[in-house]
C-alpha positions as a printed NumPy array, in Angstrom:
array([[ 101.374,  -83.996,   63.913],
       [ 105.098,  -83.644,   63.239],
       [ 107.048,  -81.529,   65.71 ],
       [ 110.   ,  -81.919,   68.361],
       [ 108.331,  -82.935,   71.638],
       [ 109.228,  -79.57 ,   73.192],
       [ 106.982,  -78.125,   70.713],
       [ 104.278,  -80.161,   70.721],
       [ 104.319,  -79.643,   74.766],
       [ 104.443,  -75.708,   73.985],
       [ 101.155,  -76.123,   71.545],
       [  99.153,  -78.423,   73.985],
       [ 100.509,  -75.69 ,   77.43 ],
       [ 101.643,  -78.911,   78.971],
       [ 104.708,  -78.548,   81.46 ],
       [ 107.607,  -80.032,   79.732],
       [ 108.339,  -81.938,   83.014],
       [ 104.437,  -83.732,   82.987],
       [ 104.68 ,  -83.595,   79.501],
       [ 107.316,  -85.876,   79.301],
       [ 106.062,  -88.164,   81.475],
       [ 102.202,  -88.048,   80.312],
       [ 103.714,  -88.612,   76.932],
       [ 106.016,  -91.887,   78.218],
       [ 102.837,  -93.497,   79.544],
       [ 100.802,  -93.239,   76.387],
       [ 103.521,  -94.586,   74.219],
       [ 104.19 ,  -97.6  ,   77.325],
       [ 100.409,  -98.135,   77.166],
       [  99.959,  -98.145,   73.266],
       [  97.58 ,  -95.218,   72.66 ],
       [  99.547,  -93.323,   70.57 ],
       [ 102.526,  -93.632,   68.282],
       [ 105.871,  -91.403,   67.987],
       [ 107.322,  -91.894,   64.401],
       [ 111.36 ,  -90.355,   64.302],
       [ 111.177,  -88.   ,   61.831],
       [ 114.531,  -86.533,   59.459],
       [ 115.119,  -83.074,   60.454],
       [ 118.844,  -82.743,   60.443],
       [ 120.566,  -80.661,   62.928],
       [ 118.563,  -79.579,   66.075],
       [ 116.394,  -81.488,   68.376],
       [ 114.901,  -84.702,   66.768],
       [ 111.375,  -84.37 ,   65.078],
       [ 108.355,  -87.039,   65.84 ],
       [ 105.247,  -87.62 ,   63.915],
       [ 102.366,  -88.758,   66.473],
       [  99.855,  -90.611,   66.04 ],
       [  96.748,  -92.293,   68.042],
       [  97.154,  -95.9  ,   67.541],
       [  94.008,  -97.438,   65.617],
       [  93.265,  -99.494,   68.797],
       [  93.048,  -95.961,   71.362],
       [  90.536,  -95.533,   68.066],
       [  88.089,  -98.254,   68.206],
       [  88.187,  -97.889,   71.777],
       [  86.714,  -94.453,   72.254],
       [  83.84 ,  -95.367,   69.311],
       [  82.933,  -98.252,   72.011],
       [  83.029,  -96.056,   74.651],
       [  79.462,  -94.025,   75.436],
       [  79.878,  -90.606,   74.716],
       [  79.739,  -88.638,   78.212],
       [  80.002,  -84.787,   78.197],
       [  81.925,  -83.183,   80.191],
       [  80.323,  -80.663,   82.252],
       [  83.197,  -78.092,   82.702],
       [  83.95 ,  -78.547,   79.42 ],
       [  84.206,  -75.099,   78.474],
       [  85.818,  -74.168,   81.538],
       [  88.722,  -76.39 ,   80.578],
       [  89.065,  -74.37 ,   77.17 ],
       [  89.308,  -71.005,   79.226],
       [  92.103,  -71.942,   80.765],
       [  94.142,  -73.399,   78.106],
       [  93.509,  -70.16 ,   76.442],
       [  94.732,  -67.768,   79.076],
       [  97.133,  -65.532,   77.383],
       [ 100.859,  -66.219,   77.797],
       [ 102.204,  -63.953,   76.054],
       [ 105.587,  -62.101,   77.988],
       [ 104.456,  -58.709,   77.141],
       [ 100.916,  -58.605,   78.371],
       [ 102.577,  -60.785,   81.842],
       [ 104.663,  -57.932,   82.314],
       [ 101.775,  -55.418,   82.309],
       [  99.796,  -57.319,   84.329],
       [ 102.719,  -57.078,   87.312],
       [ 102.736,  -53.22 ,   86.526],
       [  98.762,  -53.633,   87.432],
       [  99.051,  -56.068,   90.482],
       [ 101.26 ,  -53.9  ,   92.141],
       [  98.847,  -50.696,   91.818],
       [  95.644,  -53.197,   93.312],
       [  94.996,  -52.311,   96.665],
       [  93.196,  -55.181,   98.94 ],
       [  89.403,  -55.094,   99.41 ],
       [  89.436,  -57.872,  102.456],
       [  88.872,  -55.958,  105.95 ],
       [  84.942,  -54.971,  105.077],
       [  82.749,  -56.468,  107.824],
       [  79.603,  -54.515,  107.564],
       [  76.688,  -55.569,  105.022],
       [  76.251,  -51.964,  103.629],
       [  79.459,  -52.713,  102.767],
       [  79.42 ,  -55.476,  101.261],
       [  76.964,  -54.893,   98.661],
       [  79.46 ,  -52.423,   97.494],
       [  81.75 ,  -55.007,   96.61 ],
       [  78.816,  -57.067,   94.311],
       [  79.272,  -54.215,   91.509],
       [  83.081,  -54.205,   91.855],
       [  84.844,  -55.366,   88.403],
       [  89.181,  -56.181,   88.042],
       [  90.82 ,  -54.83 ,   86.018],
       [  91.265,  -57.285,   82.559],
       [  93.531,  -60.38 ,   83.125],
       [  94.364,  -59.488,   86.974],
       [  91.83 ,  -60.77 ,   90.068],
       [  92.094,  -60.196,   93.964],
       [  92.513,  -63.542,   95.673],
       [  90.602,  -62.526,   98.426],
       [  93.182,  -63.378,  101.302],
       [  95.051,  -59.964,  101.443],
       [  98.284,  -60.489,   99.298],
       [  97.484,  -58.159,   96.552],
       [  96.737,  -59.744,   93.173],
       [  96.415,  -63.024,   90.841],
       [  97.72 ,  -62.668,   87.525],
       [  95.546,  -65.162,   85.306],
       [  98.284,  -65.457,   82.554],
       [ 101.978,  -66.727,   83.254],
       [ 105.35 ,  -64.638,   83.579],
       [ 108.068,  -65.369,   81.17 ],
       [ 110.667,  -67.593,   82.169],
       [ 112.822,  -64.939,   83.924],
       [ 114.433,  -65.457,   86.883],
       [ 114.135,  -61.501,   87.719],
       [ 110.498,  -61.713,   87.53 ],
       [ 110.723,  -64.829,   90.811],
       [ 109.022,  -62.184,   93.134],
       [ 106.084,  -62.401,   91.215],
       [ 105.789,  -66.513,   90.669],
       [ 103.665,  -66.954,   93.656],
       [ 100.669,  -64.416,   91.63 ],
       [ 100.039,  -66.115,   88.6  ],
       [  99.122,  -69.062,   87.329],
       [ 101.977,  -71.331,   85.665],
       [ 102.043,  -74.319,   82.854],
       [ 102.023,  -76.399,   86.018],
       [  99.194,  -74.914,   87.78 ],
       [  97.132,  -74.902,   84.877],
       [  97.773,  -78.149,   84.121],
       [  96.637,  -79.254,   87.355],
       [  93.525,  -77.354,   87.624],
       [  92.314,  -78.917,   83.766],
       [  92.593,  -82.059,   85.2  ],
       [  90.552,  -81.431,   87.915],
       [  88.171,  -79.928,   85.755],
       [  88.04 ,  -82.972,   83.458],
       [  86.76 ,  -84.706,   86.527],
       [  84.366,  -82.106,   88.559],
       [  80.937,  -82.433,   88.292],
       [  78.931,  -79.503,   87.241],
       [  79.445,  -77.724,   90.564],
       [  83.282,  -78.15 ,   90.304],
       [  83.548,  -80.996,   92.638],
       [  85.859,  -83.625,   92.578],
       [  84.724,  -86.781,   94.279],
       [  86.359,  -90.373,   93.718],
       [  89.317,  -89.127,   92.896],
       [  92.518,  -89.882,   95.424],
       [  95.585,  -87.949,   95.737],
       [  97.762,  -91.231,   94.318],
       [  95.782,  -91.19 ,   90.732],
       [  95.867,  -87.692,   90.599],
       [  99.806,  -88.006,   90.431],
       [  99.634,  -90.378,   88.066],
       [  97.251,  -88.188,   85.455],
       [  99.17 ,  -85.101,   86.505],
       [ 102.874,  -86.787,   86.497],
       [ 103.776,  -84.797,   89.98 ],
       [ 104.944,  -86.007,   92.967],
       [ 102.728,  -86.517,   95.514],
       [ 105.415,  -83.036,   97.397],
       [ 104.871,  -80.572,   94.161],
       [ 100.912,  -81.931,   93.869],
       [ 100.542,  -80.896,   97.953],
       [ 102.619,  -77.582,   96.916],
       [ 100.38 ,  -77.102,   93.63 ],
       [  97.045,  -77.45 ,   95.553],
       [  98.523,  -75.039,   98.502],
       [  99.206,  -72.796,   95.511],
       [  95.336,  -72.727,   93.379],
       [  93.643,  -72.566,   97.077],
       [  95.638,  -69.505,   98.081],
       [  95.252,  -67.805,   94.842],
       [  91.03 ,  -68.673,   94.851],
       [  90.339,  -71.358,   92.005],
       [  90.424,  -74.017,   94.704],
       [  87.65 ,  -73.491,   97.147],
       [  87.607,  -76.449,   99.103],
       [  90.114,  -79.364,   99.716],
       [  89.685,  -81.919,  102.218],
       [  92.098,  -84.597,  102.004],
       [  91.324,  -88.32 ,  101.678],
       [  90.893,  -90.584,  105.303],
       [  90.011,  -94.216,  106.654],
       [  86.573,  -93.732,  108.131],
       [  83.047,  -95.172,  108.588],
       [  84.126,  -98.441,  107.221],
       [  86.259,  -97.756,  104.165],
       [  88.995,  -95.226,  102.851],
       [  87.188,  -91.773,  101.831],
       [  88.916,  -90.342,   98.775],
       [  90.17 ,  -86.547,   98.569],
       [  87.399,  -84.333,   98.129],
       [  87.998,  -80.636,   95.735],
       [  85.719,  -78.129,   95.277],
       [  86.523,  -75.819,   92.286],
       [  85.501,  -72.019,   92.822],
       [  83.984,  -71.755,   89.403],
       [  83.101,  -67.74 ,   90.177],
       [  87.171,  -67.022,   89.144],
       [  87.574,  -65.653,   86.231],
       [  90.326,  -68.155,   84.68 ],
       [  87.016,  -70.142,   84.078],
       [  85.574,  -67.571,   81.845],
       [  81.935,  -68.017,   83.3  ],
       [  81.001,  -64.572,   84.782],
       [  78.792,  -64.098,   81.323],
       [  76.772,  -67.241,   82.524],
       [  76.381,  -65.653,   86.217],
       [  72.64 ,  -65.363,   87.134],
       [  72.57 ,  -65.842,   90.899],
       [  75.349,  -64.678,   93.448],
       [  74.117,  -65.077,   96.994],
       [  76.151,  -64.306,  100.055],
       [  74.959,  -66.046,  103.161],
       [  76.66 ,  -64.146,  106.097],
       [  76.616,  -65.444,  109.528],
       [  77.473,  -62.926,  112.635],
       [  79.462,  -64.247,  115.411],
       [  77.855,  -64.322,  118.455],
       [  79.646,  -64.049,  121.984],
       [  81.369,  -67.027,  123.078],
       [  80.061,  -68.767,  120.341],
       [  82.779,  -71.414,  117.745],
       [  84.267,  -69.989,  114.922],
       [  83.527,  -70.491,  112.487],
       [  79.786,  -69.863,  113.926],
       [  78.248,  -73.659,  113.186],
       [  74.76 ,  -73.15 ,  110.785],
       [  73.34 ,  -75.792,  108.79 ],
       [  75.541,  -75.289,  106.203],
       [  78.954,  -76.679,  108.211],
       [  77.385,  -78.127,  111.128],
       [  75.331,  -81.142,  109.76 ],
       [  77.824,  -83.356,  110.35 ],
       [  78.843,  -83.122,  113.737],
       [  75.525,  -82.149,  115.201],
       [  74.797,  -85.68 ,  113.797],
       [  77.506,  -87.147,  115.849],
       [  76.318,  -85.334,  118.768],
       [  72.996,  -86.562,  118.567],
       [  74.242,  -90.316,  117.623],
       [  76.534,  -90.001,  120.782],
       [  73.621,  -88.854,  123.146],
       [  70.846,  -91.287,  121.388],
       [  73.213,  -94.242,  121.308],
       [  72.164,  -94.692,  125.051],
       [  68.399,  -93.888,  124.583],
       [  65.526,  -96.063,  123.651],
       [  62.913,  -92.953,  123.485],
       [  62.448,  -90.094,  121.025],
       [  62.811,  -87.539,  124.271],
       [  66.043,  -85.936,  125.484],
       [  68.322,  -88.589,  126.369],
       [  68.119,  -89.021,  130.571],
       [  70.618,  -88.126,  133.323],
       [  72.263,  -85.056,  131.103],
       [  74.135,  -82.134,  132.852],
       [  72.95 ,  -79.   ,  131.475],
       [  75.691,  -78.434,  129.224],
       [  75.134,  -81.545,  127.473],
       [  71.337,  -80.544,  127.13 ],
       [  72.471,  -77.394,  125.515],
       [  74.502,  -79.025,  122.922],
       [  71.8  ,  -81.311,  122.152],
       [  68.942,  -79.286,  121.748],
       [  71.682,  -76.834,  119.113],
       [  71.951,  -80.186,  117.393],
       [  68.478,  -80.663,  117.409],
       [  68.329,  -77.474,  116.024],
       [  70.46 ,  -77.92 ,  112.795],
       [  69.004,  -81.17 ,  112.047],
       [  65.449,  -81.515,  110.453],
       [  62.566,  -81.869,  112.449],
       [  62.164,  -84.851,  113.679],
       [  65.28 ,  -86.346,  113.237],
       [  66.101,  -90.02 ,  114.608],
       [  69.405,  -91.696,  114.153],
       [  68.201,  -95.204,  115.42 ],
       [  70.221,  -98.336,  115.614],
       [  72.986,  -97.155,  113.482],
       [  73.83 ,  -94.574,  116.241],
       [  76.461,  -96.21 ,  118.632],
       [  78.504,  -97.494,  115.477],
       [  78.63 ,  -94.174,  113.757],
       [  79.791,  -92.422,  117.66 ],
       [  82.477,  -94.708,  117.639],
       [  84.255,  -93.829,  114.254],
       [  83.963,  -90.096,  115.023],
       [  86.612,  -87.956,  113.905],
       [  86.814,  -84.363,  113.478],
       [  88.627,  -83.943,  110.209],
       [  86.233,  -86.854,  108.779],
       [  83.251,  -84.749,  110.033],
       [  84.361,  -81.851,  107.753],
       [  85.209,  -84.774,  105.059],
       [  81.475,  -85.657,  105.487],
       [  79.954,  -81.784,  105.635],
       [  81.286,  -81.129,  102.022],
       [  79.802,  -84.34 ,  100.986],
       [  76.405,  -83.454,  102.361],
       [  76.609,  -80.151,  100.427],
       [  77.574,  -82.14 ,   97.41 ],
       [  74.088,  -83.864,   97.606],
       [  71.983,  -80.942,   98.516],
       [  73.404,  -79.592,   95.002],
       [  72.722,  -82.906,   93.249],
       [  69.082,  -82.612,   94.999],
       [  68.502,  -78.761,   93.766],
       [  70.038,  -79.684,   90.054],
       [  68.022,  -82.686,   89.778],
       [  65.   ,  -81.234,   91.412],
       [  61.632,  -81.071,   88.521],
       [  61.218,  -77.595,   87.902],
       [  61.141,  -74.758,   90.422],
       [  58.35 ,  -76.625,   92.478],
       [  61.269,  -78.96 ,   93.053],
       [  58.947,  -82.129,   93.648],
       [  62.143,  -84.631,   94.306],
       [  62.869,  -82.491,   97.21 ],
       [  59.623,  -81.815,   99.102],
       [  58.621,  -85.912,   98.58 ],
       [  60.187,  -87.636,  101.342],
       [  58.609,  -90.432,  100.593],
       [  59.906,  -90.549,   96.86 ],
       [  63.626,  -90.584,   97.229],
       [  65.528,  -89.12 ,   94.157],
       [  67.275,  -91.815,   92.359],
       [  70.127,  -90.381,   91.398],
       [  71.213,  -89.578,   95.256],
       [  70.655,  -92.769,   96.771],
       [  73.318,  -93.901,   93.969],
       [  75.548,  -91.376,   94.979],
       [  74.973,  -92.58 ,   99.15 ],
       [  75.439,  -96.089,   98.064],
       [  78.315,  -95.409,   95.514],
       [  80.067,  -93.358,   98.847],
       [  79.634,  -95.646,  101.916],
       [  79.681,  -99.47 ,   99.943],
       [  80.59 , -101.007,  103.105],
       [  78.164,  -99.899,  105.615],
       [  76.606, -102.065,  108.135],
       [  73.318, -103.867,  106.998],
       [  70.905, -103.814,  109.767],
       [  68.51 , -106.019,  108.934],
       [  66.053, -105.739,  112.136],
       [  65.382, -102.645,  111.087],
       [  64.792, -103.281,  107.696],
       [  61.927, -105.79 ,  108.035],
       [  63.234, -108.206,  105.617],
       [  61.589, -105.977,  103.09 ],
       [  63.922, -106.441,   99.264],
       [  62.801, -103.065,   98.509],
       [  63.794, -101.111,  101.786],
       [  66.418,  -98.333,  101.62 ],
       [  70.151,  -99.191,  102.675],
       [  70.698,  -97.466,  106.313],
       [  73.63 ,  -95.33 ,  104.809],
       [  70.717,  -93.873,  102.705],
       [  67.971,  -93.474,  105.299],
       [  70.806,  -91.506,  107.546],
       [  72.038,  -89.027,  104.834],
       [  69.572,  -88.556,  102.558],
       [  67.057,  -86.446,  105.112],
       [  70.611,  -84.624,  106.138],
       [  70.938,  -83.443,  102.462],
       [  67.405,  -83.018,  101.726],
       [  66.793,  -80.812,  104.567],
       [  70.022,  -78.546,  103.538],
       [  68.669,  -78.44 ,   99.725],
       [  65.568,  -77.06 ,  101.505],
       [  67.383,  -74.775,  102.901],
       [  69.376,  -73.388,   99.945],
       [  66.288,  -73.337,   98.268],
       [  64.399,  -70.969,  100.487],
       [  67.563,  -68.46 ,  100.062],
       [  67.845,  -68.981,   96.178],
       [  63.412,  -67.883,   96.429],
       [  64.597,  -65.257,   99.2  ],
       [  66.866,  -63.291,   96.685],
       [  64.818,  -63.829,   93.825],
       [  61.644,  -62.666,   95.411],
       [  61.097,  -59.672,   92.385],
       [  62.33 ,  -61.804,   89.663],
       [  59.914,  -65.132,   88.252],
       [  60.511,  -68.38 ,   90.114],
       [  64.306,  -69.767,   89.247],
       [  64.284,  -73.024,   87.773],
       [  67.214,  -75.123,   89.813],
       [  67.433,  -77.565,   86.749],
       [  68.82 ,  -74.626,   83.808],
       [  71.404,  -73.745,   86.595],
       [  74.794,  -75.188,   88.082],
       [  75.307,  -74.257,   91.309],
       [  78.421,  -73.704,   92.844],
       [  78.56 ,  -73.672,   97.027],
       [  82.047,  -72.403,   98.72 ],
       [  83.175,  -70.342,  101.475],
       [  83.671,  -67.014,  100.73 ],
       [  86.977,  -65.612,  103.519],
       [  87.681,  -61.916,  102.182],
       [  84.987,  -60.758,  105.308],
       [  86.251,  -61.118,  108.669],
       [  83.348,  -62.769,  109.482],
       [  82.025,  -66.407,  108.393],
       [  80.204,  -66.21 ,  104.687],
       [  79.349,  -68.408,  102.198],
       [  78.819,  -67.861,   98.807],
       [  76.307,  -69.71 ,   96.624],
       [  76.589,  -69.393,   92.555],
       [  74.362,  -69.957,   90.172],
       [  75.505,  -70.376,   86.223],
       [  73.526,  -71.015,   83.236],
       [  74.091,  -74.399,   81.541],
       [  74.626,  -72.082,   78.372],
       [  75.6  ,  -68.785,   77.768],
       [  72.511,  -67.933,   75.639],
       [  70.348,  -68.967,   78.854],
       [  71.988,  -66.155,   80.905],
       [  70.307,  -63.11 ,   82.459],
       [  71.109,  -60.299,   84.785],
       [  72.611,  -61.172,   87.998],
       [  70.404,  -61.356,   90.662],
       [  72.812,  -60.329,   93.504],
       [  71.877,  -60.755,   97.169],
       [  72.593,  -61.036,  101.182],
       [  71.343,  -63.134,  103.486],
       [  72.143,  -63.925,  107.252],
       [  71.898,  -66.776,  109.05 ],
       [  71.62 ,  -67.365,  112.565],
       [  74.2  ,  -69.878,  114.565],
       [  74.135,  -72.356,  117.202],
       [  76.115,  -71.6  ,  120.553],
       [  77.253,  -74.958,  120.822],
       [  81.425,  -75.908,  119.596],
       [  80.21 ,  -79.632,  118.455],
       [  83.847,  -80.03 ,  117.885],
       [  85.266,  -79.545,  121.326],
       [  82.125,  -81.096,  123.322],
       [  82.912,  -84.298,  120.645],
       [  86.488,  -84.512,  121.369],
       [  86.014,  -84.594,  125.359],
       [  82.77 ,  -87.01 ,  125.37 ],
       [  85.103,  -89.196,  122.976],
       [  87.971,  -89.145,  125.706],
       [  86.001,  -89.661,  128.229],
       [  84.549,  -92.557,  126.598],
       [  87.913,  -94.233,  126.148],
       [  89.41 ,  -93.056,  129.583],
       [  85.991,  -95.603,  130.533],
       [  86.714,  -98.223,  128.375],
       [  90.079,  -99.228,  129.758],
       [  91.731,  -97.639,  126.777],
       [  93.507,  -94.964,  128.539],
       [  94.117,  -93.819,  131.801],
       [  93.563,  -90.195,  133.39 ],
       [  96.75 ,  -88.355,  133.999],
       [  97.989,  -89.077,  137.544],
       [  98.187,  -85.9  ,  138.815],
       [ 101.683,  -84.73 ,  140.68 ],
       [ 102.121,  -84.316,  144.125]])
């Protein structure tokens, strides 16, 4: 290709500023070549080229699809054209906001609901999202913060090019996302802010030290916007509501965001407890919170040896790290699952493959206890016995609703669909909304659109974690009650 580099940015919808830089590091690194071409007056004309050894490279490489792959095309083909930008403000500012509705007769109304072409409510009150960028205008500023720039597009096909086929990002840390994006760690905070208040970023927990090594940033892409293009592919669109009951947390804690900490509650209160019983000499507060976290976890549900180390690196931000990580691998289970039957998932005993990867792949460095393990070669790693029931028993769960809502339709088959899990906040009450796509467009069918509610736990896990945990260090020596005053 021969071309200035500002035009070659403009074909590829690359900002000139990561342009520039993306383009640097593949001529520092030798993967392509930029040829000065004659081109008289004007800005100086390059013919590229990949270099012969980028080449040979990618033949030796396997060939891995890319699941989101056509998600990645939709939005490098959003329209950018000035006119069609400025008719899109002229619609944004007629939109009137749809959040506010917090009764389910209500909210079916909004199932059928379609935006208007090219504009899409972001779901947090502030009017509209245009899908296609403004022209470079300075009177047009006021409208920036509703559309989607070079920049933010940019950013979100990068993403993409890493997400798995629920739009998840895992593995992926903040510091080599700057580097493949070429933004400062500042703009790349200000850029996520950005896609998560305009709805194509679902989910974002940033990366922490915890149980035993650094967890990397986690994203979760909401692949139901339409700058993905997949609403053709949309068979099932479940809402899972759950009321708030009096003096209960909010957001109300179900198995879908409690896992986590009710498994830190119960690791806290088992740590001292040789028995499978209700651990002794408990006021009856801390009876209540255990028997909600008995509640959320499945039946049966031991923590064993592993229990006091995994109370002492509790933290509540790495709890909610851990929660979208357990969803990640109910998803994996229900994708991977044989059939509608979904053998892989009712087989305890037969552990799927591909998740105790993942487990092992996520916590390397966990402890090895090998009393428990019975010197047995073939025994599971403890990281796996711990999450693996967590995640089957939430696949179970997603399962029953996916059967629920499909009651008058045949039985859906988890393996032709990717499912995409994130919390829905245009209700003023806590929902979550689980998507199914087909895999390919001529696999789609009509929606099956449905509501389901689901029942909370009284307990805040949070707050009754944070005092046991001070109380535990005020014991310990490592800090001191406040003295009080006289």
């Amino acid at each position: 290709m021969t071309c200035t580099v500002r035009a070659l940015l403009a074909k590829l919808q690359v900002p000139v500023r990561q342009g520039q830089t993306t383009l640097k590091a593949l001529k520092a690194s030798g993967w392509i070549e930029a040829t000065p071409t004659p081109n008289g007056r004007g800005r100086p004309r390059y013919t590229y080229r990949v270099t012969p050894s980028l080449v040979a490279r990618l033949a030796a490489s396997p060939q891995s699809s890319v699941p989101l792959a056509d998600c990645i095309e939709a939005v490098s083909d959003l329209d950018a054209s000035a006119d069609k930008a400025e008719d899109h403000v002229a619609a944004a500012e007629k939109m009137t906001p749809i959040d506010g509705i917090s009764n389910p007769q209500a909210l079916a109304t909004l199932f059928d609901a379609e935006s208007p072409k090219g504009v899409i409510h972001d779901g947090g009150g502030e009017g509209a999202v245009l899908l296609s960028p403004l022209p470079s205008n300075l009177r047009k500023g006021h409208a920036r913060k509703h559309q989607l720039t070079s920049a933010n597009r940019w950013l979100v096909m990068v993403l993409l090019a890493h997400a798995d086929s629920a739009g998840q990002v895992f593995g992926l840390g903040v510091s080599a996302l700057a580097r493949f994006t070429g933004m400062g760690r500042s703009q790349l905070h200000s850029q996520l802010g950005k896609l998560k208040r305009l709805g194509l970023l679902g989910h974002y927990h940033p990366g922490r030290m915890g149980l035993g090594d650094r967890r990397t940033s986690l994203f979760t892409l909401n692949l139901s916007h339409p700058a993905f293009g997949r609403r053709d592919r949309l068979c099932v669109d479940l809402l899972i509501v759950t009321p708030r009951r009096k003096n209960a947390p909010l957001p109300p804690l179900t198995v879908i965001n409690g896992l986590a900490e009710a498994l830190f509650v119960v690791a806290m209160l088992e740590s001292n407890s040789s028995d499978n019983q209700v651990p002794r000499a408990l006021s009856d507060g801390d009876k209540a919170v255990f028997y909600d976290a008995k509640h959320l976890l499945p039946g049966g549900f031991r923590v064993g040896a592993q229990g006091a180390w995994l109370a002492e690196h509790y933290d509540e931000a790495l709890a909610h790290w851990l929660q979208s990580r357990l969803q990640a691998y109910a998803l994996l289970l229900l994708a991977r699952s044989e059939g509608s039957d979904a053998l892989n998932i009712g087989d305890v005993a037969v552990p799927h493959p591909d998740l105790v990867r993942a487990i092992v792949d996520d916590f390397p460095r966990w402890p090895q206890d090998t009393s428990t393990m019975g010197g047995d070669p073939d025994a599971l790693p403890p990281q796996v016995t711990l999450f693996y029931p967590l995640a089957r028993h939430l696949a179970l769960q997603l399962r029953a609703f996916l059967e629920l809502a499909c009651a008058s339709h045949d039985a859906v088959d988890m393996t032709s669909l990717d499912l995409c899990l994130i919390p829905d906040n245009q209700y003023r009450q806590a929902a979550w909304r689980l998507y199914g796509y087909a895999k390919r467009r001529d696999d789609a069918t009509s929606p099956t659109r449905s509501l389901v509610k689901l029942d909370p736990v009284v307990s805040d896990f949070a707050v009754w974690l944070r005092r046991r945990k001070q109380a535990s260090a005020w014991a310990s020596g490592m800090s001191r009650p406040p003295v009080s005053q006289a």
